Amino acid sequence: MIAGTTPLLEVNALYTSFNTDEGLVRAVDGVDFHVQKGEILGLVGESGCGKSVTALSIMRLIKPPGKIASGDIQFQGQSLLAYTEEDMRKLRGERISMIFQQPQSSLNPVITVGNQLAETFEIHSEIEKEERWHKAVELLQRVGIPDSESKAHAYPHEMSGGQAQRVMIAMALALQPELLIADEPTTALDVTIQAQILELIIGLRNQLGTAVILITHDLGIVAETADRVAVMYAGQIVEEAEVREIFNHPKHPYTQGLIASIPVLGERRERLEVIPGIVPNLIDLPPGCRFAPRCRVREEQELTVCTQQEPVLETSKSGHKVRCFAVSNPGK
């Protein structure tokens, strides 16, 4: 965090859980991070690590049997957990927007995309119907949809996956929010469309100063897009640093494993690295460090503390944060 500046968003000791028949699922378990104005934060990790639940918690969209058990979410110095539901409805879209996974299922199938975009202005502003439509067409044009006037009359099923994703981005950015949460915005899109979507998000950040939380499991996307990276594992952040620092000097064994598993252009390997084992059951977490059962470093250094105590997220003088006994006690 820049000294003397107040973050746009600050998440403090956030716990979000789901009470199921099998037991309590600790989906988000003591998460802390912040986002500055105009910054892109990459939130990465395997499926089921808590990334999307973190995003839905920020938006106050957790539904029963889930609940935000404790912690705080500060937006521009105000606690979102103290907001009424009416206050949150006004905030969503206007100041904080979210691009959800699966754009085709997020759009209303029986309303044209132009009318869905125009609805956003109807809810949050008092402009006339004709101007709302004009703004909707302008938005489609801004996000790179060709023949935007014609496409505004189309239904979601008449659009490709890439076009539907652009419509979702247009809807999220309609009111020029201060924070955009993009949850796997390039999932199921081909490489060319992925690049265009990411270029669009970066371009709009540069033009509007919008901060972005980019949620993904793809470290390649993060390397090209983010300013800073937070790595999640089993409901916790295990490492956080500037994007270049993460890729050049990853400290947590989990982050090291993720980076080692990325194919490198021009580098020939007999096989890609894999992280052994599976993600732990969030109902029945292992004692000590949650990554310990899969950690090669623990085995190599014979660290018994890893299975006995839970490590805390420690911050170095450079601001690099890591949750690991092997880093805090190298060689012991």
mmCIF file of N, CA, C and O in Angstrom, residues 193-232:
data_model
loop_
_atom_site.group_PDB
_atom_site.id
_atom_site.type_symbol
_atom_site.label_atom_id
_atom_site.label_comp_id
_atom_site.label_asym_id
_atom_site.label_seq_id
_atom_site.Cartn_x
_atom_site.Cartn_y
_atom_site.Cartn_z
ATOM 1 N N ILE A 193 -9.918 -14.064 -28.885
ATOM 2 C CA ILE A 193 -10.953 -13.291 -28.191
ATOM 3 C C ILE A 193 -10.503 -12.975 -26.761
ATOM 4 O O ILE A 193 -10.751 -11.883 -26.247
ATOM 5 N N GLN A 194 -9.800 -13.924 -26.116
ATOM 6 C CA GLN A 194 -9.246 -13.669 -24.781
ATOM 7 C C GLN A 194 -8.391 -12.421 -24.781
ATOM 8 O O GLN A 194 -8.537 -11.539 -23.931
ATOM 9 N N ALA A 195 -7.484 -12.349 -25.745
ATOM 10 C CA ALA A 195 -6.565 -11.203 -25.836
ATOM 11 C C ALA A 195 -7.334 -9.906 -26.034
ATOM 12 O O ALA A 195 -6.999 -8.866 -25.444
ATOM 13 N N GLN A 196 -8.374 -9.951 -26.854
ATOM 14 C CA GLN A 196 -9.168 -8.747 -27.114
ATOM 15 C C GLN A 196 -9.915 -8.290 -25.856
ATOM 16 O O GLN A 196 -9.985 -7.085 -25.571
ATOM 17 N N ILE A 197 -10.464 -9.257 -25.099
ATOM 18 C CA ILE A 197 -11.195 -8.920 -23.875
ATOM 19 C C ILE A 197 -10.253 -8.291 -22.844
ATOM 20 O O ILE A 197 -10.579 -7.277 -22.207
ATOM 21 N N LEU A 198 -9.065 -8.874 -22.685
ATOM 22 C CA LEU A 198 -8.088 -8.338 -21.722
ATOM 23 C C LEU A 198 -7.607 -6.957 -22.142
ATOM 24 O O LEU A 198 -7.450 -6.054 -21.305
ATOM 25 N N GLU A 199 -7.382 -6.789 -23.442
ATOM 26 C CA GLU A 199 -6.970 -5.477 -23.953
ATOM 27 C C GLU A 199 -8.054 -4.439 -23.698
ATOM 28 O O GLU A 199 -7.771 -3.289 -23.351
ATOM 29 N N LEU A 200 -9.298 -4.863 -23.821
ATOM 30 C CA LEU A 200 -10.422 -3.973 -23.566
ATOM 31 C C LEU A 200 -10.461 -3.543 -22.097
ATOM 32 O O LEU A 200 -10.625 -2.353 -21.788
ATOM 33 N N ILE A 201 -10.295 -4.496 -21.173
ATOM 34 C CA ILE A 201 -10.319 -4.190 -19.739
ATOM 35 C C ILE A 201 -9.187 -3.228 -19.374
ATOM 36 O O ILE A 201 -9.382 -2.244 -18.652
ATOM 37 N N ILE A 202 -7.971 -3.494 -19.895
ATOM 38 C CA ILE A 202 -6.825 -2.621 -19.621
ATOM 39 C C ILE A 202 -7.066 -1.230 -20.189
ATOM 40 O O ILE A 202 -6.791 -0.208 -19.546
ATOM 41 N N GLY A 203 -7.598 -1.183 -21.413
ATOM 42 C CA GLY A 203 -7.853 0.106 -22.061
ATOM 43 C C GLY A 203 -8.854 0.941 -21.289
ATOM 44 O O GLY A 203 -8.664 2.148 -21.106
ATOM 45 N N LEU A 204 -9.915 0.306 -20.814
ATOM 46 C CA LEU A 204 -10.928 1.032 -20.056
ATOM 47 C C LEU A 204 -10.389 1.472 -18.697
ATOM 48 O O LEU A 204 -10.731 2.548 -18.202
ATOM 49 N N ARG A 205 -9.520 0.638 -18.093
ATOM 50 C CA ARG A 205 -8.856 1.064 -16.849
ATOM 51 C C ARG A 205 -8.035 2.317 -17.096
ATOM 52 O O ARG A 205 -8.070 3.281 -16.322
ATOM 53 N N ASN A 206 -7.289 2.321 -18.201
ATOM 54 C CA ASN A 206 -6.441 3.473 -18.519
ATOM 55 C C ASN A 206 -7.258 4.720 -18.822
ATOM 56 O O ASN A 206 -6.857 5.842 -18.486
ATOM 57 N N GLN A 207 -8.413 4.546 -19.469
ATOM 58 C CA GLN A 207 -9.246 5.690 -19.852
ATOM 59 C C GLN A 207 -10.050 6.245 -18.680
ATOM 60 O O GLN A 207 -10.173 7.464 -18.522
ATOM 61 N N LEU A 208 -10.596 5.357 -17.856
ATOM 62 C CA LEU A 208 -11.524 5.781 -16.815
ATOM 63 C C LEU A 208 -10.939 5.773 -15.406
ATOM 64 O O LEU A 208 -11.568 6.272 -14.479
ATOM 65 N N GLY A 209 -9.751 5.161 -15.245
ATOM 66 C CA GLY A 209 -9.152 5.062 -13.912
ATOM 67 C C GLY A 209 -9.832 4.047 -13.023
ATOM 68 O O GLY A 209 -9.711 4.090 -11.796
ATOM 69 N N THR A 210 -10.575 3.118 -13.631
ATOM 70 C CA THR A 210 -11.295 2.089 -12.876
ATOM 71 C C THR A 210 -10.319 1.069 -12.292
ATOM 72 O O THR A 210 -9.441 0.578 -12.995
ATOM 73 N N ALA A 211 -10.474 0.758 -11.012
ATOM 74 C CA ALA A 211 -9.702 -0.328 -10.408
ATOM 75 C C ALA A 211 -10.348 -1.656 -10.795
ATOM 76 O O ALA A 211 -11.563 -1.727 -10.993
ATOM 77 N N VAL A 212 -9.529 -2.710 -10.896
ATOM 78 C CA VAL A 212 -10.028 -4.004 -11.345
ATOM 79 C C VAL A 212 -9.514 -5.107 -10.426
ATOM 80 O O VAL A 212 -8.332 -5.137 -10.081
ATOM 81 N N ILE A 213 -10.420 -5.998 -10.006
ATOM 82 C CA ILE A 213 -10.022 -7.272 -9.401
ATOM 83 C C ILE A 213 -10.238 -8.332 -10.469
ATOM 84 O O ILE A 213 -11.381 -8.610 -10.854
ATOM 85 N N LEU A 214 -9.159 -8.883 -10.974
ATOM 86 C CA LEU A 214 -9.216 -9.873 -12.047
ATOM 87 C C LEU A 214 -9.072 -11.260 -11.448
ATOM 88 O O LEU A 214 -7.997 -11.650 -10.988
ATOM 89 N N ILE A 215 -10.169 -12.015 -11.438
ATOM 90 C CA ILE A 215 -10.187 -13.348 -10.845
ATOM 91 C C ILE A 215 -9.939 -14.376 -11.940
ATOM 92 O O ILE A 215 -10.658 -14.393 -12.948
ATOM 93 N N THR A 216 -8.940 -15.218 -11.763
ATOM 94 C CA THR A 216 -8.609 -16.193 -12.790
ATOM 95 C C THR A 216 -7.769 -17.323 -12.201
ATOM 96 O O THR A 216 -7.184 -17.174 -11.128
ATOM 97 N N HIS A 217 -7.738 -18.442 -12.899
ATOM 98 C CA HIS A 217 -6.811 -19.524 -12.546
ATOM 99 C C HIS A 217 -5.624 -19.523 -13.495
ATOM 100 O O HIS A 217 -4.714 -20.323 -13.349
ATOM 101 N N ASP A 218 -5.622 -18.595 -14.459
ATOM 102 C CA ASP A 218 -4.628 -18.557 -15.528
ATOM 103 C C ASP A 218 -3.532 -17.532 -15.204
ATOM 104 O O ASP A 218 -3.751 -16.320 -15.324
ATOM 105 N N LEU A 219 -2.362 -18.021 -14.801
ATOM 106 C CA LEU A 219 -1.271 -17.112 -14.442
ATOM 107 C C LEU A 219 -0.730 -16.357 -15.658
ATOM 108 O O LEU A 219 -0.167 -15.270 -15.517
ATOM 109 N N GLY A 220 -0.884 -16.919 -16.845
ATOM 110 C CA GLY A 220 -0.459 -16.218 -18.049
ATOM 111 C C GLY A 220 -1.227 -14.926 -18.242
ATOM 112 O O GLY A 220 -0.653 -13.893 -18.605
ATOM 113 N N ILE A 221 -2.532 -14.966 -17.985
ATOM 114 C CA ILE A 221 -3.372 -13.767 -18.082
ATOM 115 C C ILE A 221 -2.946 -12.738 -17.047
ATOM 116 O O ILE A 221 -2.844 -11.540 -17.329
ATOM 117 N N VAL A 222 -2.667 -13.206 -15.840
ATOM 118 C CA VAL A 222 -2.246 -12.306 -14.758
ATOM 119 C C VAL A 222 -0.927 -11.609 -15.114
ATOM 120 O O VAL A 222 -0.768 -10.410 -14.897
ATOM 121 N N ALA A 223 0.013 -12.369 -15.665
ATOM 122 C CA ALA A 223 1.332 -11.814 -16.020
ATOM 123 C C ALA A 223 1.202 -10.671 -17.009
ATOM 124 O O ALA A 223 1.944 -9.689 -16.950
ATOM 125 N N GLU A 224 0.242 -10.762 -17.924
ATOM 126 C CA GLU A 224 0.074 -9.746 -18.964
ATOM 127 C C GLU A 224 -0.750 -8.557 -18.497
ATOM 128 O O GLU A 224 -0.676 -7.486 -19.105
ATOM 129 N N THR A 225 -1.531 -8.729 -17.441
ATOM 130 C CA THR A 225 -2.576 -7.758 -17.133
ATOM 131 C C THR A 225 -2.434 -7.062 -15.785
ATOM 132 O O THR A 225 -2.648 -5.853 -15.680
ATOM 133 N N ALA A 226 -2.066 -7.811 -14.737
ATOM 134 C CA ALA A 226 -2.169 -7.294 -13.368
ATOM 135 C C ALA A 226 -0.970 -6.441 -12.955
ATOM 136 O O ALA A 226 0.127 -6.575 -13.494
ATOM 137 N N ASP A 227 -1.206 -5.571 -11.987
ATOM 138 C CA ASP A 227 -0.133 -4.808 -11.336
ATOM 139 C C ASP A 227 0.382 -5.563 -10.112
ATOM 140 O O ASP A 227 1.568 -5.540 -9.814
ATOM 141 N N ARG A 228 -0.542 -6.229 -9.428
ATOM 142 C CA ARG A 228 -0.212 -6.941 -8.201
ATOM 143 C C ARG A 228 -1.006 -8.240 -8.192
ATOM 144 O O ARG A 228 -2.066 -8.331 -8.812
ATOM 145 N N VAL A 229 -0.497 -9.250 -7.471
ATOM 146 C CA VAL A 229 -1.117 -10.570 -7.481
ATOM 147 C C VAL A 229 -1.320 -11.072 -6.050
ATOM 148 O O VAL A 229 -0.411 -10.957 -5.217
ATOM 149 N N ALA A 230 -2.504 -11.626 -5.786
ATOM 150 C CA ALA A 230 -2.760 -12.333 -4.538
ATOM 151 C C ALA A 230 -3.108 -13.779 -4.896
ATOM 152 O O ALA A 230 -4.005 -14.011 -5.710
ATOM 153 N N VAL A 231 -2.370 -14.723 -4.322
ATOM 154 C CA VAL A 231 -2.564 -16.146 -4.621
ATOM 155 C C VAL A 231 -3.381 -16.773 -3.494
ATOM 156 O O VAL A 231 -2.999 -16.677 -2.322
ATOM 157 N N MET A 232 -4.492 -17.421 -3.858
ATOM 158 C CA MET A 232 -5.361 -18.047 -2.855
ATOM 159 C C MET A 232 -5.222 -19.560 -2.884
ATOM 160 O O MET A 232 -5.046 -20.168 -3.942
#
